[in-house]
Tab-separated table of C-alpha atoms in Angstrom:
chain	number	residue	atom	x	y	z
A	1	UNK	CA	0.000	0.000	0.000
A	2	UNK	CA	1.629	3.632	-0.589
A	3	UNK	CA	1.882	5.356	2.229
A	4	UNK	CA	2.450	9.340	2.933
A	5	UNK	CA	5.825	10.634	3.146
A	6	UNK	CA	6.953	13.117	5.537
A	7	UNK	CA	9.249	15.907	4.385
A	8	UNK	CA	10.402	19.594	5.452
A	9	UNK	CA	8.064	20.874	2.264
A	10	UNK	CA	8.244	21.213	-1.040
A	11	UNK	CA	11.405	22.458	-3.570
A	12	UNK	CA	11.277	25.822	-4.898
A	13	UNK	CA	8.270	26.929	-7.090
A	14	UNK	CA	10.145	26.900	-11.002
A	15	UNK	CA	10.190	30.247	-12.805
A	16	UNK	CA	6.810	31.554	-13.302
A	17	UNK	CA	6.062	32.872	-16.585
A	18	UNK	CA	6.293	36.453	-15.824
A	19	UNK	CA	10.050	36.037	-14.536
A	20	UNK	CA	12.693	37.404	-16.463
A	21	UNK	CA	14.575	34.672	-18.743
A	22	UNK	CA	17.931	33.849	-16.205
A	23	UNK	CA	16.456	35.475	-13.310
A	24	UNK	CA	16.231	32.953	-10.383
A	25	UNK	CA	12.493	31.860	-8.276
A	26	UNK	CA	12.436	33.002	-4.828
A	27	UNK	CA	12.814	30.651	-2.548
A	28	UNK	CA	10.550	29.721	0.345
A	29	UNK	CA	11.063	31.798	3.400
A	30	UNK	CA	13.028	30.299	6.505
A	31	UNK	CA	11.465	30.944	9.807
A	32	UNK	CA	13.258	30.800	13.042
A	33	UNK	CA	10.611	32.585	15.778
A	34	UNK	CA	7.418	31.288	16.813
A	35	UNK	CA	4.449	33.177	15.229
A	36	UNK	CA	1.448	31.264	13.583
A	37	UNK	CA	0.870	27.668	12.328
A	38	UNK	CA	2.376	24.963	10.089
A	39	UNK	CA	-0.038	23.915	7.241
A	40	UNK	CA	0.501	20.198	6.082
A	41	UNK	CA	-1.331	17.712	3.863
A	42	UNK	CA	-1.342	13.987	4.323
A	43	UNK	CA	-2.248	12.261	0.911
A	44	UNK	CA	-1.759	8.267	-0.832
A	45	UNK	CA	-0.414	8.501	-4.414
A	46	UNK	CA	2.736	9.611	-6.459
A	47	UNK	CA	5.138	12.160	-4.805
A	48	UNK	CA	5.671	14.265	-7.389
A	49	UNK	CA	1.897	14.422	-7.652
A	50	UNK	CA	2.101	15.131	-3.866
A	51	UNK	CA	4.789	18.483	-4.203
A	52	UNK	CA	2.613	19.585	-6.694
A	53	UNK	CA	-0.651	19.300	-4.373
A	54	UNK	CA	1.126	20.703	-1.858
A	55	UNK	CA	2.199	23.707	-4.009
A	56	UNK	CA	-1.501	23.805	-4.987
A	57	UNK	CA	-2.796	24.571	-1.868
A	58	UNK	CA	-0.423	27.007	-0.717
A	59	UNK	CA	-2.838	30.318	-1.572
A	60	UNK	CA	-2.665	33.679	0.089
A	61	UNK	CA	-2.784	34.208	3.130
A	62	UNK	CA	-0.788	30.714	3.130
A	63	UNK	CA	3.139	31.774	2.635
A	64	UNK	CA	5.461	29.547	1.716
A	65	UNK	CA	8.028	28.936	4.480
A	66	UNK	CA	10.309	26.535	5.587
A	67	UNK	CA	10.835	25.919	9.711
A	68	UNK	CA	14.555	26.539	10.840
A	69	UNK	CA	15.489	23.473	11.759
A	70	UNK	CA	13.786	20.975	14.374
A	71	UNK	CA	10.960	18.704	13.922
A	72	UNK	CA	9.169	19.566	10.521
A	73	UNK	CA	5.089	19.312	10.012
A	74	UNK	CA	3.994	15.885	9.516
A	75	UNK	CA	2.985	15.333	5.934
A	76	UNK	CA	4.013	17.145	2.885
A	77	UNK	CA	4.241	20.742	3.298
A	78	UNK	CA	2.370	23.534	2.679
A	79	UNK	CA	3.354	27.159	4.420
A	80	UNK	CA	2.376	28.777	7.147
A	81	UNK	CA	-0.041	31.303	8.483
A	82	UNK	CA	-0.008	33.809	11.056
A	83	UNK	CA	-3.437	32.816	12.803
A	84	UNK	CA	-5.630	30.286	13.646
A	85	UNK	CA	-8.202	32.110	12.156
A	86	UNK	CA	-6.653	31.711	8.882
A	87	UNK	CA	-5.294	27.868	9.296
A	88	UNK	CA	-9.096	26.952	10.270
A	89	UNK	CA	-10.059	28.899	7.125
A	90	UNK	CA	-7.883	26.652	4.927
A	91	UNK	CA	-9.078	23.370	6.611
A	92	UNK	CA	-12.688	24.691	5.941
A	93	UNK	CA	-11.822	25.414	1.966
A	94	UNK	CA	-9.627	22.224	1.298
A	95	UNK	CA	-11.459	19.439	3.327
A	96	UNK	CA	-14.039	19.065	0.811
A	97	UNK	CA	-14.702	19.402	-2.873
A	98	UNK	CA	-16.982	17.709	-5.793
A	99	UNK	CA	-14.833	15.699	-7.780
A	100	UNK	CA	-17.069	17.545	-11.473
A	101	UNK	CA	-18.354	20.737	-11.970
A	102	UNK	CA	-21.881	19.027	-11.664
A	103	UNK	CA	-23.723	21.384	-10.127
A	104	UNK	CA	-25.626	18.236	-8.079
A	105	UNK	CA	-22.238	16.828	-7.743
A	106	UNK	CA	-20.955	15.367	-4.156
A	107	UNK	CA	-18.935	17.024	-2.064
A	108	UNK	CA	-16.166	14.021	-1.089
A	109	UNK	CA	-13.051	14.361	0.984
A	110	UNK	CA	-10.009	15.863	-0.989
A	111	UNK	CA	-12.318	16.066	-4.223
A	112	UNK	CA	-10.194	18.625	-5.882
A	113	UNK	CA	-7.036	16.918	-5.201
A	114	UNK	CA	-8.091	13.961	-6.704
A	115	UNK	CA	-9.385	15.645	-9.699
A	116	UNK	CA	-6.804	17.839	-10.258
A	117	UNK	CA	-3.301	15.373	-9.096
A	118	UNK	CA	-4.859	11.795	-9.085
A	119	UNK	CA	-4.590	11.724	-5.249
A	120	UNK	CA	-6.456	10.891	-2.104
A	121	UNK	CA	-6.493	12.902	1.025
A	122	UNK	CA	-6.392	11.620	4.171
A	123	UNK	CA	-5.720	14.681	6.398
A	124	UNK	CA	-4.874	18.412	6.373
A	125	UNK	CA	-2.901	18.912	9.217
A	126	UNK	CA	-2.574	22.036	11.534
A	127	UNK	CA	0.223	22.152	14.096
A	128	UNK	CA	1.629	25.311	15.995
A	129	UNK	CA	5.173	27.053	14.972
A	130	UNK	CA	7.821	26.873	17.424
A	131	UNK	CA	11.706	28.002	17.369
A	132	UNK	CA	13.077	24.793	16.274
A	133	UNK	CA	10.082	23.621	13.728
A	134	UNK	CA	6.346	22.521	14.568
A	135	UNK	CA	4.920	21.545	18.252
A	136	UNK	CA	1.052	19.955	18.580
A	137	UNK	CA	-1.295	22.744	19.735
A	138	UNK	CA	-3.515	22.459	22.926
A	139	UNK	CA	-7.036	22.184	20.476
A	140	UNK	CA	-10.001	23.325	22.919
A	141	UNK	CA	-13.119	20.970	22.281
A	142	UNK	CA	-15.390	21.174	19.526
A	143	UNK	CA	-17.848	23.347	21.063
A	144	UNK	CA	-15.284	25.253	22.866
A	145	UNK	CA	-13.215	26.670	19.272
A	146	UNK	CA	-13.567	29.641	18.146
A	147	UNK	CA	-13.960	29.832	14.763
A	148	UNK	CA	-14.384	32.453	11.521
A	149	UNK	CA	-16.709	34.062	11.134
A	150	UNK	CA	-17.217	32.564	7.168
A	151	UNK	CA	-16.762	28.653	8.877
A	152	UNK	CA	-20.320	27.357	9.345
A	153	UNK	CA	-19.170	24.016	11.388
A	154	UNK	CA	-21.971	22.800	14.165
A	155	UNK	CA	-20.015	21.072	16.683
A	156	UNK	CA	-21.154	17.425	17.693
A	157	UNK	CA	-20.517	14.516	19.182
A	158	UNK	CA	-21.174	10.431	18.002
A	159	UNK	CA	-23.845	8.513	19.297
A	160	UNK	CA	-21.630	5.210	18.868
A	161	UNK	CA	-18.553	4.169	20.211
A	162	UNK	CA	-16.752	4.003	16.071
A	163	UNK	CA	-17.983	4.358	13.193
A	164	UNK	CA	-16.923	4.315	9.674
A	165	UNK	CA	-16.835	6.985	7.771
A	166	UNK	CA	-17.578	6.848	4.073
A	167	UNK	CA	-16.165	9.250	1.089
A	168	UNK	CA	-19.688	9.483	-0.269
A	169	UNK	CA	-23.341	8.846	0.773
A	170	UNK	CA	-25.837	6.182	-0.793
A	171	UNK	CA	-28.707	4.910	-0.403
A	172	UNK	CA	-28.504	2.264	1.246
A	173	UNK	CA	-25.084	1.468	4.062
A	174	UNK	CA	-22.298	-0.338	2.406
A	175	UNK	CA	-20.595	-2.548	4.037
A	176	UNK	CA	-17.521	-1.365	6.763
A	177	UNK	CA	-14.764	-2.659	4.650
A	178	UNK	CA	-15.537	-0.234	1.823
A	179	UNK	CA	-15.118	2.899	4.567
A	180	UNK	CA	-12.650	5.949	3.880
A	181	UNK	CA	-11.791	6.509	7.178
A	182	UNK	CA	-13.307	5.575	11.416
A	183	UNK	CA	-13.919	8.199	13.300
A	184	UNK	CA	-13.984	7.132	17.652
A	185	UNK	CA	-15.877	8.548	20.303
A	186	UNK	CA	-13.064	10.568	21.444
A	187	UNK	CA	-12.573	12.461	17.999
A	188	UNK	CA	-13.732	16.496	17.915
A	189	UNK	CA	-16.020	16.338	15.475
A	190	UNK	CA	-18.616	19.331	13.467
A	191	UNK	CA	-21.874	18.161	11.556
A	192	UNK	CA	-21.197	20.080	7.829
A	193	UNK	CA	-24.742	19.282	5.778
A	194	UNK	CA	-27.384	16.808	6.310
A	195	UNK	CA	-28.536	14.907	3.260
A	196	UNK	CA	-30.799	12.182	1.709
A	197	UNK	CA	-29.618	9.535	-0.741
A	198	UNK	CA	-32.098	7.642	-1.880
A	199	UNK	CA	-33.357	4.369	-3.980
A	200	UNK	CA	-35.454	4.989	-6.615
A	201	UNK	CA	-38.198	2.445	-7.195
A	202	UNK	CA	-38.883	3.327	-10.778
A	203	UNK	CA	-42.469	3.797	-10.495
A	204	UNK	CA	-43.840	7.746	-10.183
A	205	UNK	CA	-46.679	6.294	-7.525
A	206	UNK	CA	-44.323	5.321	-5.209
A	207	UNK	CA	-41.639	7.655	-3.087
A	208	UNK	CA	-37.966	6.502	-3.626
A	209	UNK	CA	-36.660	5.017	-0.193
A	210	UNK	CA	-33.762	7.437	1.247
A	211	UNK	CA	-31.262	6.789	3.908
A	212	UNK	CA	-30.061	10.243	5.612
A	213	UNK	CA	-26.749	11.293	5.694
A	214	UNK	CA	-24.428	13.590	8.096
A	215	UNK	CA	-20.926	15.278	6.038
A	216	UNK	CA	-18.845	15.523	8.828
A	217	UNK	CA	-15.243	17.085	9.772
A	218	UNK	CA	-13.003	15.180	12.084
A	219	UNK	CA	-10.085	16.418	14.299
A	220	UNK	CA	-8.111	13.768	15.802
A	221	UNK	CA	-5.222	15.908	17.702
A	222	UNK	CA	-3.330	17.821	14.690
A	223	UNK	CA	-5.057	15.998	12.116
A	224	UNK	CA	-8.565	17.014	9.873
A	225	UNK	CA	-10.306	14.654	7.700
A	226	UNK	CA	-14.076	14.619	6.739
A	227	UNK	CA	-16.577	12.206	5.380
A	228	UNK	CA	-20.243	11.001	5.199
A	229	UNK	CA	-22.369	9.029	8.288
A	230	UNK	CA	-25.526	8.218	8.612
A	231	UNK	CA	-26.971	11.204	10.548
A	232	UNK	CA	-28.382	9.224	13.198
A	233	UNK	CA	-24.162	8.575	14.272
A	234	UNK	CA	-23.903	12.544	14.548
A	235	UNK	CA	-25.825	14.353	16.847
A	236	UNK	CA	-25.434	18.215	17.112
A	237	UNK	CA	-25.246	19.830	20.426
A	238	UNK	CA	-27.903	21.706	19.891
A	239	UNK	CA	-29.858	18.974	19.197
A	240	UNK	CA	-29.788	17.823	22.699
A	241	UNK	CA	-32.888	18.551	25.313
A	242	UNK	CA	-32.359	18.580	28.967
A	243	UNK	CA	-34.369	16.261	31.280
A	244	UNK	CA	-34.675	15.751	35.389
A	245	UNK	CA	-31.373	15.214	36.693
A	246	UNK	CA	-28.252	14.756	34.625
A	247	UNK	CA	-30.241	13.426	31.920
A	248	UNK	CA	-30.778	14.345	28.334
A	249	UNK	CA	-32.383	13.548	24.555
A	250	UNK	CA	-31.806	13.675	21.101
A	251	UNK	CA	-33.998	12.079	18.214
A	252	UNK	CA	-32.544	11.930	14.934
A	253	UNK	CA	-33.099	11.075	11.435
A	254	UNK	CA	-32.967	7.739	10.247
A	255	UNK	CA	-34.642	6.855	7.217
A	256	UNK	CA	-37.306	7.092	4.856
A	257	UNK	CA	-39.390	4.886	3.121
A	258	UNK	CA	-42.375	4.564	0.719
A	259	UNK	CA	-44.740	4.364	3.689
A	260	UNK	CA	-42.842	5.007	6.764
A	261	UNK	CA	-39.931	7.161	8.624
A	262	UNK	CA	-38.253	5.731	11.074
A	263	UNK	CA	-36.020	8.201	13.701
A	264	UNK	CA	-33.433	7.409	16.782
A	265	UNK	CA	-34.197	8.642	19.944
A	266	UNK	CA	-30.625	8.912	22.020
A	267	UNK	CA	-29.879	9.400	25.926
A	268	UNK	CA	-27.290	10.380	28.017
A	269	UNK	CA	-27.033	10.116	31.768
A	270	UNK	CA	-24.079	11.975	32.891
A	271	UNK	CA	-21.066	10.642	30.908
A	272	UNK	CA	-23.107	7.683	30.126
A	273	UNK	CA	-24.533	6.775	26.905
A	274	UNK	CA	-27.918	4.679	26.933
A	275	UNK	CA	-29.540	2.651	24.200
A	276	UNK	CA	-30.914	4.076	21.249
A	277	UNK	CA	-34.325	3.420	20.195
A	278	UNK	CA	-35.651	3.374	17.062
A	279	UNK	CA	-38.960	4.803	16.226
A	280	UNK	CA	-40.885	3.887	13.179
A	281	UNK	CA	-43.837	6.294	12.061
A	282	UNK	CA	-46.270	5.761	8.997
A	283	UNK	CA	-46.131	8.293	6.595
A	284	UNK	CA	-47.007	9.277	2.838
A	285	UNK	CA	-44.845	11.352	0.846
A	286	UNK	CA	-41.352	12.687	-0.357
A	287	UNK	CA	-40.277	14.875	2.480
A	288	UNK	CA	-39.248	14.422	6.031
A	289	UNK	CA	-41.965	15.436	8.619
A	290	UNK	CA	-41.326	17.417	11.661
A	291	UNK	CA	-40.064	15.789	14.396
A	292	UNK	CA	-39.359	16.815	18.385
A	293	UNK	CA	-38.611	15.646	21.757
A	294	UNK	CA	-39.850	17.621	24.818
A	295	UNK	CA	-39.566	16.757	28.465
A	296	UNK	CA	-42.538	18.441	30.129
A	297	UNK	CA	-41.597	17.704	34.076
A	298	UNK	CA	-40.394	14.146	34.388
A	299	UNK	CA	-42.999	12.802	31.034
A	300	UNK	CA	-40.545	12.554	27.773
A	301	UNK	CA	-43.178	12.614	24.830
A	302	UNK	CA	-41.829	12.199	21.073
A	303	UNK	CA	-43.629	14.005	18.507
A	304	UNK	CA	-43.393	12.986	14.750
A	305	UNK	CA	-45.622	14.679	12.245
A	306	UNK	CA	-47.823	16.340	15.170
A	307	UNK	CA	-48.515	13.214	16.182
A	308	UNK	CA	-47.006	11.461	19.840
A	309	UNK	CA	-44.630	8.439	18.934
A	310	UNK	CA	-43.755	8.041	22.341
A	311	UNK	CA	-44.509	8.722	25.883
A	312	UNK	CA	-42.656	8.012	28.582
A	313	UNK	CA	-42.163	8.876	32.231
A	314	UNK	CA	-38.611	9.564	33.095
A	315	UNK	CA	-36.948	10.515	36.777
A	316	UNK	CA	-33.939	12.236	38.136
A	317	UNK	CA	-33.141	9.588	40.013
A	318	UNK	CA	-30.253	7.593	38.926
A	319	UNK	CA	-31.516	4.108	38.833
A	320	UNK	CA	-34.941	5.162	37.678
A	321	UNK	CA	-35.520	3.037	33.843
């Protein structure tokens, strides 16, 4: 299997066009004092097709820079930038691209780069500049990072213990073997875009059946990489509603058939994760319905399509069901 090779970044750019026949490229700045972050790229395929990725993504405010000495970034290369602001910026424009100028095209991880250089990305990589080369940075939580103001991420967490994560939705779960990356419980993770893929039965009387799906982005210490889950593996924070006690709910998406929808309704006691349940609901049509879950005193009622899916009476004590 290829596998990613670390360097101290990329040669010199050649002569652009606009350079003077004779008159030698500039090369990449050499920094020696600690002000901004180390840009890197982790990709499986040629090397030379790597530099030139590399090269590809360095775009302003990126500079290309080389550390003085030390530990370099892991991966190939980049540049630096002087904030997080800006690094976050480039994870957000580079994580994800459609592979076609289809305007219904996917968004899948590294699409551009494997468009444009034949290669496949398995993470950008962000660490902090230090005299001496590249350090790991103390990351905050998900919910805790401040981010631009143009960076639409909705911090999350998983509602399984790992999960494979998939360069594309479809509608119906492959298998795990055909996954692109896992993503664990203890990963930072943002929900991107929720959306259906769905199986088309052919026949105009009859809705297709759709499986809904979460685009997520993944930090596992220094390292970003995004993909596709079902969205009822993803739930946003704000999804969550707080019941007696250290107790709280979530009900998510599922799926979505010719006759039915079916949701997950999740739990948390504390730190601990309970059993989903699944909730399946007639209905008739194309679209999802709307869909709640409200905790009016110590009675947790479900709502799907106006109608209650589930009642149940629910305690702050500890070792209440």
């Amino acid at each position: 299997m290829p596998i990613t090779v670390a360097s101290a970044g990329p040669p010199p750019a050649p002569p652009s066009s606009t350079q003077a026949e004779g008159e030698d490229a500039l090369p990449p700045a050499i920094v020696d004092a600690p002000s901004g972050f180390w840009l890197s790229v982790e990709l499986i395929g040629p090397r030379g097709a790597q530099i030139d990725a590399a090269r590809a993504l360095a775009q302003p405010p990126v500079v290309d820079a080389l550390p003085r000495g030390g530990a370099p970034p892991p991966g190939e290369l980049v540049g630096r930038v002087d904030t997080l602001d800006q690094a976050l910026t480039w994870v957000n424009a580079n994580s994800f691209a459609a592979v076609s100028d289809n305007g219904d095209a996917t968004a899948v991880p590294g699409g551009r780069l494997y468009a444009d250089h034949g290669l496949f990305l398995t993470a950008l990589v962000v660490t902090a500049e230090v005299i001496g080369g590249a350090q790991p940075y103390a990351w905050p939580p998900a919910g805790a990072l401040p981010l631009p103001p143009d960076v639409d991420w909705q911090p999350a967490s998983l509602a399984v213990a790992r999960a494979p994560v998939f360069a594309a939705p479809s509608p119906s779960l492959p298998p795990a073997s055909e996954r692109y990356q896992v993503v664990d419980l203890d990963d930072s993770l943002w929900l991107l875009e929720s959306q259906d893929r769905c199986e088309d039965p052919g026949l105009s009387s009859v809705p297709p059946t759709c499986l809904r799906w979460a685009r997520i982005l993944v930090r596992r210490g220094e390292r970003f990489f995004g993909g596709w889950v079902p969205a009822a593996h993803v739930i946003p924070d704000s999804a969550w509603v707080g019941g007696p006690g250290e107790r709280r709910f979530a009900l998510l998406p599922g799926h979505r058939g010719h006759d039915e929808v079916g949701f997950v309704l999740l739990e948390q006691r504390g730190e601990r994760r309970e059993g989903p349940v699944g909730l399946v609901q007639a209905h008739a049509g194309d679209t999802w319905p709307a869909a709640s879950v409200e905790v009016l005193g110590e009675e947790l009622v479900v709502l799907i399509a106006g109608q209650p899916a589930l009642t149940r009476h629910i305690s702050a004590d500890p070792l209440a069901p």
